[in-house]
Short mmCIF file of C-alpha atoms in Angstrom, two decimals:
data_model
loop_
_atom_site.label_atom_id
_atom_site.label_comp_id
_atom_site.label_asym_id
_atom_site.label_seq_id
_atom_site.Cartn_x
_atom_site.Cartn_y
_atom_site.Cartn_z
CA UNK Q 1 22.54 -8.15 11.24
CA UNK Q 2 23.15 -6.92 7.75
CA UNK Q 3 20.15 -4.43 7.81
CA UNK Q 4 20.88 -3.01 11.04
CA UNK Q 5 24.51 -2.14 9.95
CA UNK Q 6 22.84 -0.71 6.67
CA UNK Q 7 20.00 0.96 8.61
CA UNK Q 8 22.64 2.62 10.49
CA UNK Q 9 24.13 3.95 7.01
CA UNK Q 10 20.56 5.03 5.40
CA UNK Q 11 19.14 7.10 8.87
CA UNK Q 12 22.37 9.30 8.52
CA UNK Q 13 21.08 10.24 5.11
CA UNK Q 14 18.29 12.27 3.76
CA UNK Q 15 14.96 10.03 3.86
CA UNK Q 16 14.36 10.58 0.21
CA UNK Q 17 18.06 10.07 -0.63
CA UNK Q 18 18.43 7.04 1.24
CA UNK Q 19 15.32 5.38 0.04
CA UNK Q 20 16.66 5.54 -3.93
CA UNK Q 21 19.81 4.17 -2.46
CA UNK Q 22 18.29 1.36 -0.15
CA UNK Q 23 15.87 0.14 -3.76
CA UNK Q 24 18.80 -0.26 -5.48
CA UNK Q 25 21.07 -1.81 -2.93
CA UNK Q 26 18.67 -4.27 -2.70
CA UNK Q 27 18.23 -4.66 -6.61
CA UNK Q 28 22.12 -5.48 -6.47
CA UNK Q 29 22.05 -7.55 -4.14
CA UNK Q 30 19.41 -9.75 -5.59
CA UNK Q 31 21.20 -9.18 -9.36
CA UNK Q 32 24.47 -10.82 -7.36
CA UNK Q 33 22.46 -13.83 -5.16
CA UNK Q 34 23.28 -12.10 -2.27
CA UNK Q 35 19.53 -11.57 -0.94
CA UNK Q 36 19.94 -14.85 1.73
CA UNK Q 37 22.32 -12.08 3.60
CA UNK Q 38 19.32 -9.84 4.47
CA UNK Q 39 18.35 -12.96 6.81
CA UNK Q 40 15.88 -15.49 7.09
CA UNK Q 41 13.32 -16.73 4.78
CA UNK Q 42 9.70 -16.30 6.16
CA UNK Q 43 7.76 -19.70 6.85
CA UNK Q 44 5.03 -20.97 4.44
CA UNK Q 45 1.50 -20.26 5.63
CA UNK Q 46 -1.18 -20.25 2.59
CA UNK Q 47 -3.91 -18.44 2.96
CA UNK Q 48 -6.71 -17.45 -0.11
CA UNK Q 49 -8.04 -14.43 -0.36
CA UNK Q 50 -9.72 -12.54 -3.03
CA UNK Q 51 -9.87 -15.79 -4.98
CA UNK Q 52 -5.67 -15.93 -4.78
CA UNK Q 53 -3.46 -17.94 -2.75
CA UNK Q 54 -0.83 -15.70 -0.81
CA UNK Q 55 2.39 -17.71 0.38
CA UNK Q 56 1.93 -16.41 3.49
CA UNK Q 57 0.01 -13.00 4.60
CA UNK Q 58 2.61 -10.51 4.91
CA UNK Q 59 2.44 -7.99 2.15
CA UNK Q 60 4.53 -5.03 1.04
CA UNK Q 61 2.27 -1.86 0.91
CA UNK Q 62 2.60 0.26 -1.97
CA UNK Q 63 4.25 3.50 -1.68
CA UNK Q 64 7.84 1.57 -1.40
CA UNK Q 65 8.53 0.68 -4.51
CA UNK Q 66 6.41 3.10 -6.85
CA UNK Q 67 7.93 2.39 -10.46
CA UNK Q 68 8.12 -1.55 -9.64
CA UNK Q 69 12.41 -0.90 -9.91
CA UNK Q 70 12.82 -3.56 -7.46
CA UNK Q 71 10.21 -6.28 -7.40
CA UNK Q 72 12.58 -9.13 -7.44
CA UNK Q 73 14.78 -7.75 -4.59
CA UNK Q 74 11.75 -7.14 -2.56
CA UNK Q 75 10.14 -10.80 -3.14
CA UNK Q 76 13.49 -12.18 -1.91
CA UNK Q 77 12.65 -10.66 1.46
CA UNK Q 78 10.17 -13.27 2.19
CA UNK Q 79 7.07 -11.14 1.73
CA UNK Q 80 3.43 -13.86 0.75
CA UNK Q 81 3.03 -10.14 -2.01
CA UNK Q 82 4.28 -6.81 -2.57
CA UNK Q 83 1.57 -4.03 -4.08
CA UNK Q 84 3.65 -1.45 -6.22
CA UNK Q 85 3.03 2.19 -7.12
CA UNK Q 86 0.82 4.60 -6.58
CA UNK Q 87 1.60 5.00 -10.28
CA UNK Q 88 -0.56 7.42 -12.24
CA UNK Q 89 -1.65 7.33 -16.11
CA UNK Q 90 1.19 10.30 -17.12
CA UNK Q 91 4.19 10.66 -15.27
CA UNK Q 92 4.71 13.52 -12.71
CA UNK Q 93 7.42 14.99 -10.41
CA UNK Q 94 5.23 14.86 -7.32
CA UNK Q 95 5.41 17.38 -4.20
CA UNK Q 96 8.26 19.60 -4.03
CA UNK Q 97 11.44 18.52 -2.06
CA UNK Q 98 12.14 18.27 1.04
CA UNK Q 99 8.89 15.33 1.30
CA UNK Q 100 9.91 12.58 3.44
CA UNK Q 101 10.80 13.24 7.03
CA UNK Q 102 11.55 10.49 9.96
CA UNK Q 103 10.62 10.86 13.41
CA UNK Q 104 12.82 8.15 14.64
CA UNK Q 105 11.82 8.32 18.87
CA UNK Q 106 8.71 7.47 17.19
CA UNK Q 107 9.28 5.43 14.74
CA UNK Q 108 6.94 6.81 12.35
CA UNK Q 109 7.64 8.11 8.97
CA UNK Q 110 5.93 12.01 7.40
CA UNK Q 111 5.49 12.08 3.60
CA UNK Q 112 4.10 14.35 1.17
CA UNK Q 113 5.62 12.67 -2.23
CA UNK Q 114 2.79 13.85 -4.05
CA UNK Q 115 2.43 10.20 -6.19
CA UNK Q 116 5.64 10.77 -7.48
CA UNK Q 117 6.15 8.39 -10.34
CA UNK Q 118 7.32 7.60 -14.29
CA UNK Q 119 3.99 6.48 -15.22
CA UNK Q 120 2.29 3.46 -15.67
CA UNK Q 121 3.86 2.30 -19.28
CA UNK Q 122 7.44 2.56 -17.28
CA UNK Q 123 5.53 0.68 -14.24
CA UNK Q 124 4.81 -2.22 -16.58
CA UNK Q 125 8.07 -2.07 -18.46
CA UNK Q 126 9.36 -2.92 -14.60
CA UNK Q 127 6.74 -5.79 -14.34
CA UNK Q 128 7.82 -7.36 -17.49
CA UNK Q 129 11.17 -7.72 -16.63
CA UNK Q 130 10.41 -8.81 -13.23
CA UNK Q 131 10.80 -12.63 -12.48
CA UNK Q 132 8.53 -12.79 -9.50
CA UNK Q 133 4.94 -12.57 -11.44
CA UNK Q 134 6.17 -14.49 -14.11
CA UNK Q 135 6.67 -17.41 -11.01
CA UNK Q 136 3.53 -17.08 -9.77
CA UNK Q 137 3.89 -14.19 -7.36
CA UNK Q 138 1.37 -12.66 -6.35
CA UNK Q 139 1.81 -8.77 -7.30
CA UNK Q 140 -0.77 -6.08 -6.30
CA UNK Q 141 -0.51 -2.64 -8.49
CA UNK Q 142 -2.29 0.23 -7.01
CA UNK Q 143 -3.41 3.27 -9.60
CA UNK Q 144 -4.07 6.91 -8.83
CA UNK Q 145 -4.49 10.31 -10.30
CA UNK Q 146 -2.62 12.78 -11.62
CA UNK Q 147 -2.45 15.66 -9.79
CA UNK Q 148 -3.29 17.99 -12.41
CA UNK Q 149 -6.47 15.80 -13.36
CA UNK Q 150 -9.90 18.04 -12.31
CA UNK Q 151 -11.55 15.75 -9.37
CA UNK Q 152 -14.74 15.33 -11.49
CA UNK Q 153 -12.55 14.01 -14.32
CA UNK Q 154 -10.45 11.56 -11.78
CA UNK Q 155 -12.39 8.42 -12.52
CA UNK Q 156 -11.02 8.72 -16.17
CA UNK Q 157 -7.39 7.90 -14.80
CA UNK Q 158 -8.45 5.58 -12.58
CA UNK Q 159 -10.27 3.77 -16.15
CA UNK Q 160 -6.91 4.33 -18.05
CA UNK Q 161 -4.69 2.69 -15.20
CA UNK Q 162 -7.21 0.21 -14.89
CA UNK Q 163 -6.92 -0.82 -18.34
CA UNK Q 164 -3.73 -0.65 -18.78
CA UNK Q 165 -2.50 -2.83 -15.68
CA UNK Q 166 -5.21 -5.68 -15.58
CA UNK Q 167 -3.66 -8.00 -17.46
CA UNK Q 168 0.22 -7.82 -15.33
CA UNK Q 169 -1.48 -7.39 -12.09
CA UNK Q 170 -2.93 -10.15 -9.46
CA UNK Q 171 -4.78 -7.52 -7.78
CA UNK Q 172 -5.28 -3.73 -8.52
CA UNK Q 173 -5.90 -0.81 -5.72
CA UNK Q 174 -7.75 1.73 -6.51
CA UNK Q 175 -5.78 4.74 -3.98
CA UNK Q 176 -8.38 7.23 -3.10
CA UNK Q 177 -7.07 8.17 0.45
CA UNK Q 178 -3.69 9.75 -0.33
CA UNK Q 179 -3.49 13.27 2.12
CA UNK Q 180 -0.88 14.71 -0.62
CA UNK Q 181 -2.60 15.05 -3.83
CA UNK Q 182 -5.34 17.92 -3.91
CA UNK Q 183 -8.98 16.91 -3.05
CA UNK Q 184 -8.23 13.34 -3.20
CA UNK Q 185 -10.05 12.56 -0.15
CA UNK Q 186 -13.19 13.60 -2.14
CA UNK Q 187 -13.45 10.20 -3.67
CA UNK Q 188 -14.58 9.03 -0.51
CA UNK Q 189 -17.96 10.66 -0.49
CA UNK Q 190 -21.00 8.78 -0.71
CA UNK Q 191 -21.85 10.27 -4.30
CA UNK Q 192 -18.60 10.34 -5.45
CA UNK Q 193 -17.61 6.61 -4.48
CA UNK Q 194 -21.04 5.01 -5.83
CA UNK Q 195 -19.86 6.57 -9.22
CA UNK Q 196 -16.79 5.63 -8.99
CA UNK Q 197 -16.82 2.37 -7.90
CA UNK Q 198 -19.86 1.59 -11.11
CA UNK Q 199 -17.48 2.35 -13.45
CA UNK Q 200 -14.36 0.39 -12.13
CA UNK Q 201 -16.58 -2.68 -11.78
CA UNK Q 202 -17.90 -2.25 -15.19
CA UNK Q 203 -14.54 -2.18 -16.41
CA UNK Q 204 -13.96 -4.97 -14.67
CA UNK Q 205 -16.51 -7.19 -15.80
CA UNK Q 206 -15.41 -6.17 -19.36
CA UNK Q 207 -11.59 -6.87 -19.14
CA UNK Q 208 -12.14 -10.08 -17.50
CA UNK Q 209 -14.25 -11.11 -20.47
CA UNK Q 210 -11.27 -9.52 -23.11
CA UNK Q 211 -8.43 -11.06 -20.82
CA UNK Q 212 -9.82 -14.75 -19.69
CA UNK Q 213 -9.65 -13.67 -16.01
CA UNK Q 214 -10.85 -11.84 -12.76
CA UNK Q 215 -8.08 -9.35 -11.55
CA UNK Q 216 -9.55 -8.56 -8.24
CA UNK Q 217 -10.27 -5.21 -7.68
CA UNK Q 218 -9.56 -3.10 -3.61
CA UNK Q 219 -9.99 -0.03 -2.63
CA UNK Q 220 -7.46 1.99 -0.04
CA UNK Q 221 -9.44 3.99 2.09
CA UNK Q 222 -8.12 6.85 5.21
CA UNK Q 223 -7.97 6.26 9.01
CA UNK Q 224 -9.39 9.44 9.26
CA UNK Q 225 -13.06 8.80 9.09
CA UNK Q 226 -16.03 8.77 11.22
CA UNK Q 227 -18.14 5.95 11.95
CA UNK Q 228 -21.05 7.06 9.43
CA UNK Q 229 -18.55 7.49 7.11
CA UNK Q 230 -17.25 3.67 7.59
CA UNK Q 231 -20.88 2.31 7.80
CA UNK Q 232 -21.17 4.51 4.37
CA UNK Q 233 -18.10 3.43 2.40
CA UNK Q 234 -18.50 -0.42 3.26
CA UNK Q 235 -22.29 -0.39 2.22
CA UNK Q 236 -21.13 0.58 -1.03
CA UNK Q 237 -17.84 -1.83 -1.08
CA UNK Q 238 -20.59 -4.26 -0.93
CA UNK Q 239 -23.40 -2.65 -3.31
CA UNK Q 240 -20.55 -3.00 -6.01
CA UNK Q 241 -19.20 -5.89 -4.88
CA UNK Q 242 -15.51 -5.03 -4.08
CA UNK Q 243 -12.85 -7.63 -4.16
CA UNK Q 244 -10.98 -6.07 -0.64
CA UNK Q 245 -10.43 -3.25 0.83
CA UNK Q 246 -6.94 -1.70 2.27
CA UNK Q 247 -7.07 -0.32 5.92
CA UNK Q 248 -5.39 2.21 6.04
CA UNK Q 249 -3.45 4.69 4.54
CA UNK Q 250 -1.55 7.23 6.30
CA UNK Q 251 -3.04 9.85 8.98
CA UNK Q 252 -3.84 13.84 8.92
CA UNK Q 253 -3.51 13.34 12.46
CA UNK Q 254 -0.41 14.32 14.60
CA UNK Q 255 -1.58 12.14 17.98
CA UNK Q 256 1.84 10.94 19.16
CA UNK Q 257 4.23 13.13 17.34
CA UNK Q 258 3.65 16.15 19.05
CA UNK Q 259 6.48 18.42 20.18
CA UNK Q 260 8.84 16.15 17.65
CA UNK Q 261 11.33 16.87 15.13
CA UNK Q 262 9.25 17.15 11.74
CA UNK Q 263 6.11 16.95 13.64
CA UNK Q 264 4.45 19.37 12.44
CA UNK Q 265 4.99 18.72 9.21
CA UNK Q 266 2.28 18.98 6.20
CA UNK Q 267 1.83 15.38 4.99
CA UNK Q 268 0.25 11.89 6.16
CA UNK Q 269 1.84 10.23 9.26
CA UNK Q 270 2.89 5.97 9.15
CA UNK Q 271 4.45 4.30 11.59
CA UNK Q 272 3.44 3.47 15.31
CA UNK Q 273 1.40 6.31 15.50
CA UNK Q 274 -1.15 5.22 13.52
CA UNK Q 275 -1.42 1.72 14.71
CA UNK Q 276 -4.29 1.84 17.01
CA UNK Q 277 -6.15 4.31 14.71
CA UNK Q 278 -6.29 1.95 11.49
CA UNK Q 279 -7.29 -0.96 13.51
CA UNK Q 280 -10.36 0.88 15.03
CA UNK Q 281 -11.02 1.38 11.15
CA UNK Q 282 -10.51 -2.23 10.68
CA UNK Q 283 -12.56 -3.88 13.84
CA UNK Q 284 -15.43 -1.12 12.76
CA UNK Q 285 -15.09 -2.26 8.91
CA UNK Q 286 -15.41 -5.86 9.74
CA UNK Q 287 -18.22 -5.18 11.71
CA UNK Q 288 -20.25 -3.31 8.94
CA UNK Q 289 -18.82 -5.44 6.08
CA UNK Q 290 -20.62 -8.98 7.83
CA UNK Q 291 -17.58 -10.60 6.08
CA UNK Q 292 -18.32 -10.20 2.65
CA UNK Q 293 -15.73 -7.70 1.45
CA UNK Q 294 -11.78 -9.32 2.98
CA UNK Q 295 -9.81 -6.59 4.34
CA UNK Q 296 -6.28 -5.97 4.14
CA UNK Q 297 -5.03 -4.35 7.67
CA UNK Q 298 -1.62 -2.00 7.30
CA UNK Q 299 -0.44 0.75 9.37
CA UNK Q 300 1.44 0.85 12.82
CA UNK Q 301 2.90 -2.38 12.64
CA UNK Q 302 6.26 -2.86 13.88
CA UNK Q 303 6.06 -6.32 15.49
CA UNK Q 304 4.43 -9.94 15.02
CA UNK Q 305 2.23 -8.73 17.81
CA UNK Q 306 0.84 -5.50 15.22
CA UNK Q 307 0.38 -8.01 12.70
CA UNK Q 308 -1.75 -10.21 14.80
CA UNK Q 309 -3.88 -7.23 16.36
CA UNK Q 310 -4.67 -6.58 12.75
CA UNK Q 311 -6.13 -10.52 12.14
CA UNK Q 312 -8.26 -10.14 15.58
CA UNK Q 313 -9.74 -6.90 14.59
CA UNK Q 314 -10.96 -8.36 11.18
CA UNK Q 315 -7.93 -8.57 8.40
CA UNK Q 316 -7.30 -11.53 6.29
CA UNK Q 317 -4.28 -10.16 5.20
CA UNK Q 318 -1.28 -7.29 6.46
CA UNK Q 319 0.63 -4.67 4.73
CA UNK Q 320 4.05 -3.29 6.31
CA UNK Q 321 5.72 -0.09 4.93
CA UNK Q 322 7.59 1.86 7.55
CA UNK Q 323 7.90 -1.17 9.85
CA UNK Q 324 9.60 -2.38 7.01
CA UNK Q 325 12.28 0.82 6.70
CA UNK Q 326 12.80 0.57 10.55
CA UNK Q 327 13.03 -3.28 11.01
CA UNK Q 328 14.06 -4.56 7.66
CA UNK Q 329 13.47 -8.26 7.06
CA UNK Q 330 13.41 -9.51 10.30
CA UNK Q 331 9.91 -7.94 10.63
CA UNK Q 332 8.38 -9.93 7.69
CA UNK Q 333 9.86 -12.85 9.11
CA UNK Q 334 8.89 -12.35 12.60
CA UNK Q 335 5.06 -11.28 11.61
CA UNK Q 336 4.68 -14.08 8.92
CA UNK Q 337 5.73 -16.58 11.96
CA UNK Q 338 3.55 -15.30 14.42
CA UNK Q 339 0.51 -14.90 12.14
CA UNK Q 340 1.41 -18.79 11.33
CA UNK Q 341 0.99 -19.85 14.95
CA UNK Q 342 -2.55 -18.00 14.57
CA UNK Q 343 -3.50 -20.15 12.15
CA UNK Q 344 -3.66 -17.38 9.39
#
């Protein structure tokens, strides 16, 4: 009840306005003990994956919360994770304002933030303070480039995030499937994600061995990709061994926005829109990964029903985002219970 009054509030502001004001809203309300007002607790349902154990496996995906400013307020919204950032080595502006647009009929959400962000030091400055790692929370921290950073020179960034978040992360993304930072998308190539993903692992291997542990390593990939270039990327998830992989960002596309308010513009679509277009990504994933690589499923879903089309295509574990800015809590709850009755 509270978040539809508040919702009511936020979608008369600007989306990017709103947002800052809706973190640290939350933030307060957490700071006071007033989180139980933002409704129900979501049920217990374990489930491992990656080698952790997830509460439950509802998930925050990043792009919410990008500086970690409210990772307390968001665990008290009954989420089994949250995954913060993107959040690059240096800090940057991001795209130029406006960037965020809602196409409410739809409910589907147009950004072109641009990784936005302080920087990882102020990222982990957040994490420190945080409680919920410190309890055992399971905490996901998803690294990028900056966008002044030459393409060939990108894996460097991804190294110096890498490094610096291993030991405060549970799990680390590795985002190369943003449409908003310039030749991003590249990453994806067959060449340039066999060298990529070498180096990340090798890091790997050597910070688990200087920090007494496995951080568990995904990669984010796009919805927008063709089979060959599904079979391609998940022969090499397993050639390297990947921890998980998170499908899917947001879309170039414009299939179900057309003719809308913001529609047209430049930036990656979330929401409904892309629902059935990740999960094709996912069922074709599973299919090519044989099981050996977990995937996370996010995008499109709005309901406990989303959540568990996600499961059935091939995800161990789901990621809300704009579900989460049109439904509020009720949607964690209500897709945490029905994945529960699945036996997930």
């Amino acid at each position: 009840m509270l978040y539809s009054l508040a919702r009511k509030i936020f979608f008369s502001l600007d989306a990017e306005k709103a947002h800052g004001i809706g973190l640290n809203g939350l933030a307060a309300l957490h700071a006071a003990g007033l989180s139980c007002l933002m409704g129900k607790k979501a049920p217990e349902c374990p489930v491992e994956v990656m080698g952790l154990r997830f509460p439950n496996p509802v998930g925050l995906a990043a792009g919410l919360d990008k500086n970690g400013e409210c990772i307390d307020g968001m665990a008290a919204m009954g989420f089994g994770f949250l995954e913060v950032g993107t959040v690059t080595p240096r800090p940057q502006p991001g795209n130029p304002k406006p960037r965020l647009f809602r196409i409410e009929e739809k409910q589907a959400i147009i950004n072109r933030m641009g990784f936005n962000n302080e920087g990882v030091d102020h990222l982990l400055q957040n994490v420190a303070l945080a409680q919920f790692p410190k309890c055992g929370g399971i905490l996901g921290i998803n690294i990028g480039k900056n966008f002044d950073t030459p393409i060939e020179k990108a894996a460097d960034d991804y190294l110096i995030c890498l490094e610096k978040v291993y030991a405060a992360a549970s799990y680390v993304t590795v985002n190369i499937s943003s449409p908003n930072t310039k030749n991003l998308r590249d990453l994806q190539r067959d060449d340039a994600l066999d060298d990529l993903l070498r180096q990340l692992k090798a890091a790997q291997a050597r910070l688990a061995e200087k920090h007494g542990k496995h951080t568990p390593l995904a990669l984010k990939i796009a919805p927008d990709l063709d089979d060959a270039q599904i079979q391609a990327i998940a022969d090499l998830l397993r050639q390297h061994r990947m921890d998980g992989v998170i499908a899917t960002n947001t879309t170039l596309s414009r299939n179900g926005v057309e003719g809308c308010r913001y529609g047209n513009e430049a930036g990656g679509l979330s929401g409904a829109p892309v629902r059935e277009l990740s999960t094709q990504v996912i069922r074709k994933l599973a299919t090519a990964l044989q099981g050996e690589v977990p995937i996370i499923g996010v995008g499109g879903i709005l309901s406990g029903a989303d959540a568990a089309e996600k499961i059935e295509a091939g995800a161990k574990l789901v990621q809300i985002y704009s579900g989460f800015i049109y439904r509020g809590p009720d949607l964690v709850r209500e897709a945490a219970e029905t994945l529960c009755r699945m036996g997930r």
